[in-house]
Tab-separated table of C-alpha atoms in Angstrom:
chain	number	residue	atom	x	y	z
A	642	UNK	CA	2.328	-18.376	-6.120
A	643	UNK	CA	5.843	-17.409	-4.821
A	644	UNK	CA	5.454	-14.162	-2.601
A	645	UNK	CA	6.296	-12.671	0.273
A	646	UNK	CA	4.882	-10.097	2.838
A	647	UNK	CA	6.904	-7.427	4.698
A	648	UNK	CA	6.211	-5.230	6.964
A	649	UNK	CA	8.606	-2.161	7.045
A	650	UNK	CA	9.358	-0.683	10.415
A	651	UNK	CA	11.302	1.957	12.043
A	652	UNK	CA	11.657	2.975	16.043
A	653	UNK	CA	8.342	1.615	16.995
A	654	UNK	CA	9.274	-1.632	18.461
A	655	UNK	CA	6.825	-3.163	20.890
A	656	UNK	CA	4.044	-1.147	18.866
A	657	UNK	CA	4.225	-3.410	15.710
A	658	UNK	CA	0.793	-5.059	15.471
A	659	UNK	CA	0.602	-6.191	11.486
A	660	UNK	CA	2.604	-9.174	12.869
A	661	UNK	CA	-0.306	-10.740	14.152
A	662	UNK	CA	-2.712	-10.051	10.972
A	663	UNK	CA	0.242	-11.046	8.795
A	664	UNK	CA	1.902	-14.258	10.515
A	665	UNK	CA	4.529	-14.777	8.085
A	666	UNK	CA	5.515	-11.341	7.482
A	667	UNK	CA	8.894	-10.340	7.663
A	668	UNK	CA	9.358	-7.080	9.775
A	669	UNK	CA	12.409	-5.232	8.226
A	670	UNK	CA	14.070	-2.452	10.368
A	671	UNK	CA	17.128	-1.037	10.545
A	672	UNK	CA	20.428	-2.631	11.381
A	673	UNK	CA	20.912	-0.478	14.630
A	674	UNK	CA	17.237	-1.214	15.243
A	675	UNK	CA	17.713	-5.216	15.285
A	676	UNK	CA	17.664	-6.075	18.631
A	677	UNK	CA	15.225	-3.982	19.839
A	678	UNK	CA	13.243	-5.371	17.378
A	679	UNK	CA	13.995	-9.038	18.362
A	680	UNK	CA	13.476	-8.681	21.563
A	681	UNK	CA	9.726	-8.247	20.928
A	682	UNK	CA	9.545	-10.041	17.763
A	683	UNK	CA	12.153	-12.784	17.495
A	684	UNK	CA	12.741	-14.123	14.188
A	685	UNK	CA	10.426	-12.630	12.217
A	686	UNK	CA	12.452	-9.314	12.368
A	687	UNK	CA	14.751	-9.042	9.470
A	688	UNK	CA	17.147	-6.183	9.176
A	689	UNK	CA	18.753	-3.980	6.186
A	690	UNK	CA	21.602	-1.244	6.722
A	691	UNK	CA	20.842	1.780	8.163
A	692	UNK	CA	22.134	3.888	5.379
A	693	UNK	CA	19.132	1.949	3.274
A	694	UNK	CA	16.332	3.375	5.999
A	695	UNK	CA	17.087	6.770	5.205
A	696	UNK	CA	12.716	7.149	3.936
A	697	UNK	CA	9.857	4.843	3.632
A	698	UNK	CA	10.544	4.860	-0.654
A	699	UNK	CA	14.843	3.913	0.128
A	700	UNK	CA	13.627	1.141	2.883
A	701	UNK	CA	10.731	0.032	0.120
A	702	UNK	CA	13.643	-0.355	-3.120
A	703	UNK	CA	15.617	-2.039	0.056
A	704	UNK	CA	13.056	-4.731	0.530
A	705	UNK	CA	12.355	-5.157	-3.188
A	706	UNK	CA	16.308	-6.324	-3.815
A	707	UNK	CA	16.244	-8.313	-1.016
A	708	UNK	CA	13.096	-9.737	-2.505
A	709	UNK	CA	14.666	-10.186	-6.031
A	710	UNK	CA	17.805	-11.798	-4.385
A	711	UNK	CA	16.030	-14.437	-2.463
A	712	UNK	CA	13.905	-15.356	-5.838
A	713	UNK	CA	10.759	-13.837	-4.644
A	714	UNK	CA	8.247	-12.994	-7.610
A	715	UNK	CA	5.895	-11.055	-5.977
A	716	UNK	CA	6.180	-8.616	-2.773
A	717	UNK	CA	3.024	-7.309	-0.583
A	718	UNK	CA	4.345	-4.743	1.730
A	719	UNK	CA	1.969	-3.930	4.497
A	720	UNK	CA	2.158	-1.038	6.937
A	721	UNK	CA	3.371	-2.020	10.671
A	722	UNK	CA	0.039	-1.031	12.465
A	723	UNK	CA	-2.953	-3.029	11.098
A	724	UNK	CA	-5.737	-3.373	13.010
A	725	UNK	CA	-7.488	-5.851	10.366
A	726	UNK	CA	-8.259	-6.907	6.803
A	727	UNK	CA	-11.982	-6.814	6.051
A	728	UNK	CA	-14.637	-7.892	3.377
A	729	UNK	CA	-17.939	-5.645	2.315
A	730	UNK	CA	-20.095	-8.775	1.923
A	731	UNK	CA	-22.784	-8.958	-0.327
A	732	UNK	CA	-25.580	-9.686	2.478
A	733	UNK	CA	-27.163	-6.991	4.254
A	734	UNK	CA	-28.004	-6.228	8.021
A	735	UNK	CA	-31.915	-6.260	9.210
A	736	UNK	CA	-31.521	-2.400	8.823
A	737	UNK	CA	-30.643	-3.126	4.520
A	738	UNK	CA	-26.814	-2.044	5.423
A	739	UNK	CA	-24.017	-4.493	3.762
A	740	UNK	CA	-21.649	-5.833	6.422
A	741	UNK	CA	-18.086	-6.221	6.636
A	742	UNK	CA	-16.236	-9.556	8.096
A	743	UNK	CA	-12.796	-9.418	9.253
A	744	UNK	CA	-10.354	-12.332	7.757
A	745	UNK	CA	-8.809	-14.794	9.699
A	746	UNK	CA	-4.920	-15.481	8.737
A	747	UNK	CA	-5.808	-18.252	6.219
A	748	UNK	CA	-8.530	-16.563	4.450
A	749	UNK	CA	-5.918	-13.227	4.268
A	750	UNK	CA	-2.994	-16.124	2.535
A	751	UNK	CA	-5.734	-17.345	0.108
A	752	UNK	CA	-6.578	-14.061	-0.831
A	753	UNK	CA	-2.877	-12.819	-1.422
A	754	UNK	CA	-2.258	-15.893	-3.250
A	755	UNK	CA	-5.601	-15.117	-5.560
A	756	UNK	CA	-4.601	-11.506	-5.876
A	757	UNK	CA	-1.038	-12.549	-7.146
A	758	UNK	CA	-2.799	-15.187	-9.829
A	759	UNK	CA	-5.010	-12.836	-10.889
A	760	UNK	CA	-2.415	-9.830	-11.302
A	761	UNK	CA	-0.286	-12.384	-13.648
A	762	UNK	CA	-3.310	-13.079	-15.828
A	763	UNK	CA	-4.042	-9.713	-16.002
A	764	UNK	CA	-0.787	-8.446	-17.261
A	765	UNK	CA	-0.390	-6.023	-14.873
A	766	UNK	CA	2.246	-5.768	-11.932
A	767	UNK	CA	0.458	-4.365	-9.078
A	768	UNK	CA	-2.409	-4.784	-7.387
A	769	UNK	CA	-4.367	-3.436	-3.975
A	770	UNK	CA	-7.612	-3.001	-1.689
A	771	UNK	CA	-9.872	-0.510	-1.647
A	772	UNK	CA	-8.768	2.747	0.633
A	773	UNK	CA	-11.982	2.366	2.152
A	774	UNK	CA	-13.611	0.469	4.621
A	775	UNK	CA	-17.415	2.358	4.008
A	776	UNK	CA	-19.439	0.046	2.144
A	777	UNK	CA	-20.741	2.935	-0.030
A	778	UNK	CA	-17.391	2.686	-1.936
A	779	UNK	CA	-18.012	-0.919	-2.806
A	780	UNK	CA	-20.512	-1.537	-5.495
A	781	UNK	CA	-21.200	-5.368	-5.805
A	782	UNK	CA	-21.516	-5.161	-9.832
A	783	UNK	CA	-17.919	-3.753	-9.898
A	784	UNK	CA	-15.961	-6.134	-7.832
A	785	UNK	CA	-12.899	-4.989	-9.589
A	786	UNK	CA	-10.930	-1.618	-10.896
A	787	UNK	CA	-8.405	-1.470	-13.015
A	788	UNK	CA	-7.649	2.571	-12.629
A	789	UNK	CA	-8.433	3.447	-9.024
A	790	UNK	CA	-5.110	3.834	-7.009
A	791	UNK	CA	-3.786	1.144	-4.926
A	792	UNK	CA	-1.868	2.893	-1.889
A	793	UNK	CA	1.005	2.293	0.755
A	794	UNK	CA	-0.675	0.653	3.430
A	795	UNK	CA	-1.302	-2.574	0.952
A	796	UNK	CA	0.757	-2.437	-2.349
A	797	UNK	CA	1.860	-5.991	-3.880
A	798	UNK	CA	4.381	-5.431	-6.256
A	799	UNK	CA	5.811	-7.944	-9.131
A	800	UNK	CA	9.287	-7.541	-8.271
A	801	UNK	CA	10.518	-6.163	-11.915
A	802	UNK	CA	12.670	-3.223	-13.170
A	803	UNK	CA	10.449	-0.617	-11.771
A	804	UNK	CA	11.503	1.197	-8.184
A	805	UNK	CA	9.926	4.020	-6.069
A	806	UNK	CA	11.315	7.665	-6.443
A	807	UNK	CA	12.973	8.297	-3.614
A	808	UNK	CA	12.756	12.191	-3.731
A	809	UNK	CA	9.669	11.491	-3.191
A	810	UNK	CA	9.316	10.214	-0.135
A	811	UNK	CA	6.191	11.187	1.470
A	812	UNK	CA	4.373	10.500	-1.404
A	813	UNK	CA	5.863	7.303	-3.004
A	814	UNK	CA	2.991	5.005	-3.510
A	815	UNK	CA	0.778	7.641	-5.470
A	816	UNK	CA	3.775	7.877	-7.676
A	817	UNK	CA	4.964	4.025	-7.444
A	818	UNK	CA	0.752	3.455	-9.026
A	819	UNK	CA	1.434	5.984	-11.421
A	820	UNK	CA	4.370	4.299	-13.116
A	821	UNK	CA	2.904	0.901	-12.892
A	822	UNK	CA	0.131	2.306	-14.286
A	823	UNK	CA	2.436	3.706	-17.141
A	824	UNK	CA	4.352	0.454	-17.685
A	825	UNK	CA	0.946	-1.792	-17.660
A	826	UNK	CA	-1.672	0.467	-18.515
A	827	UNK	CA	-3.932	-0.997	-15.319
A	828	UNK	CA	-3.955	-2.264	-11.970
A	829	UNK	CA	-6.009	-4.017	-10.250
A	830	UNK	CA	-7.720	-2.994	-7.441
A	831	UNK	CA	-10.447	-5.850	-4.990
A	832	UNK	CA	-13.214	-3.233	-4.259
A	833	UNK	CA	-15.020	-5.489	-1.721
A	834	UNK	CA	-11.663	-6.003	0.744
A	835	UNK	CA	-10.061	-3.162	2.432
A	836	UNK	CA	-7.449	-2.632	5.302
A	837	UNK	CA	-7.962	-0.636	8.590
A	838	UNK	CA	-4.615	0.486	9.849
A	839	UNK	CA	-4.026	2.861	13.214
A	840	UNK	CA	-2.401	6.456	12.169
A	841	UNK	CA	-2.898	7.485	15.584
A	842	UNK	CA	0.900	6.295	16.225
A	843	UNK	CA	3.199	9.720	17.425
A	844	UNK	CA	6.190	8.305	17.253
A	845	UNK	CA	8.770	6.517	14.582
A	846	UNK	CA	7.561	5.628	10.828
A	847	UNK	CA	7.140	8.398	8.338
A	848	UNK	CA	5.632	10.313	11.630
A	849	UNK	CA	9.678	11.394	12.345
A	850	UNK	CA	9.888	13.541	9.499
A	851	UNK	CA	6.504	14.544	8.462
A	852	UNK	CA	4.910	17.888	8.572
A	853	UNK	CA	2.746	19.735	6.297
A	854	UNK	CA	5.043	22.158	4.894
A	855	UNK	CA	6.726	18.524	3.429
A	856	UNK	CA	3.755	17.187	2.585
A	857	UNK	CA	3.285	20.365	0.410
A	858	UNK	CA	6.439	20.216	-0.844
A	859	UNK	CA	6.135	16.960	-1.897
A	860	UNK	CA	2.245	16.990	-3.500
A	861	UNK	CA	4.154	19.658	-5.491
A	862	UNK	CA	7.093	17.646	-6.789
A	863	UNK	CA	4.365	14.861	-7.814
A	864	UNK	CA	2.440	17.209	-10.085
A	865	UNK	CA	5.482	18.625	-11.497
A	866	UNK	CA	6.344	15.203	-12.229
A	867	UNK	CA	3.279	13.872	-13.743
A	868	UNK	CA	1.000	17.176	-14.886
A	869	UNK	CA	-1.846	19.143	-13.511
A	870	UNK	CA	-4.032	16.732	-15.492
A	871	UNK	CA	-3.012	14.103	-13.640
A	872	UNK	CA	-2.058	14.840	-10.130
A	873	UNK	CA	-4.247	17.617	-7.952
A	874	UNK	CA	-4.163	18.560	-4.084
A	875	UNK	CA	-6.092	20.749	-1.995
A	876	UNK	CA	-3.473	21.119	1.485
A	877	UNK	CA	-6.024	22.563	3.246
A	878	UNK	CA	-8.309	19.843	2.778
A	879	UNK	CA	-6.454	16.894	2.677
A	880	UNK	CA	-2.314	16.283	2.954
A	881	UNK	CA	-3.043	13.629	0.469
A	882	UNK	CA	-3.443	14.280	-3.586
A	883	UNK	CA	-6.202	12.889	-5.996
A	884	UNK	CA	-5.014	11.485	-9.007
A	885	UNK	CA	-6.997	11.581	-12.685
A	886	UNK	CA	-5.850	8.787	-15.340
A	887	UNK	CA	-6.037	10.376	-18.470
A	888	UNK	CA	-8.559	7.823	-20.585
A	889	UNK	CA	-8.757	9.153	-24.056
A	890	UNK	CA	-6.868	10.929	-26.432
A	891	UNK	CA	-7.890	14.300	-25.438
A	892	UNK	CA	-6.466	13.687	-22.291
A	893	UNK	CA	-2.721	13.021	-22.871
């Protein structure tokens, strides 16, 4: 499969640790940013111009037409501060508790490459892990969804027409799933993997110019966008929306 990972980055060099999980990543930063970058990173730092790293959704259309001018057909785009990629196995502990494995670098490639594969024969352009690392989420007779979101921290994209709204910005992947959801009528989503990323980061990334009051503002532009029915949010619960597909005829 022809694909490429990148890791998108922005004033937190020397605290980039996704290079490690994701070998053959490229980290893409601003221009101004370059050599800072380099200096910890060395050629695996690739940069764009600043006036294209103005959000996370700008630098993410960024990487996808650098993607689609180097011939790349599919793009994962990882956040910069993984900790791992795990598996719920099937097996359980002494205590009847399923387990989860971290994956080695190879075992991460073969699974990109399957996910890619199985996207194509799927029809659909997208696909993700589960948001959760809890094996209560994962339910071994449903490997698979086709209609639960697949989020920022691990979106692979078929590089295609479609682009993230970058109005949008603190909420871009709910609304990047939505459309691909629109376009293909399902995703798909690998229940049993998951990612565990480190949000406890102060500085640089999306951290720069979020606050809640935004993150209101911008749960509110989604569900103007896409209907009550679709899109809800609770601030004072969560900064983050939950999302409804509508599934019959009723619905739409």
């Amino acid at each position: 499969m022809n694909w490429q990972i990148y890791i998108p980055s922005y004033k937190r060099a020397g605290d980039v640790t996704s290079h490690k999980i994701f070998p053959s990543a490229k980290i893409v930063v601003p221009e101004s940013q370059l050599s800072d970058y380099q200096s910890h990173y060395g050629g695996q730092v690739v940069s764009i111009p600043d006036d294209r790293d103005g959000n996370l959704a700008i630098k993410r259309n960024a990487i996808l037409d650098m993607a689609a001018a180097d011939g790349v057909e599919w793009v994962l785009m990882v956040d910069d501060d993984y900790r791992y990629v795990g598996r719920i196995t099937d097996h359980s502990n002494q205590n009847g508790q399923q387990q989860t494995r971290w994956l080695n670098n190879d075992e991460i490639e073969t699974l990109i490459d399957d996910g890619c594969r199985m996207a194509d024969e799927l029809q659909t352009g997208m696909w993700g892990l589960n948001v959760k690392d809890d094996p209560k989420f994962y339910r071994e007779y449903s490997p698979f969804s086709l209609t639960t979101p697949c989020l920022g921290p691990w979106q692979a994209v078929k590089v295609s027409e479609l682009r993230y709204d970058e109005t949008i910005f603190l909420k871009e992947d709910y609304d990047f799933w939505l459309q691909s959801i629109r376009k293909y009528r399902k995703t798909l989503r690998f229940q049993s993997y998951h990612y565990m990323v480190n949000h406890q980061t102060k500085s640089g990334g999306v951290v720069s110019y979020r606050t809640k009051q935004r993150e209101e503002e911008h749960n509110q532009m989604l569900q103007k966008k896409w209907g009550r029915r679709v899109v809800k949010y609770d601030i004072g619960k969560s900064i983050n929306p939950r999302v409804h597909i509508p599934t019959s005829r009723s619905d739409t």
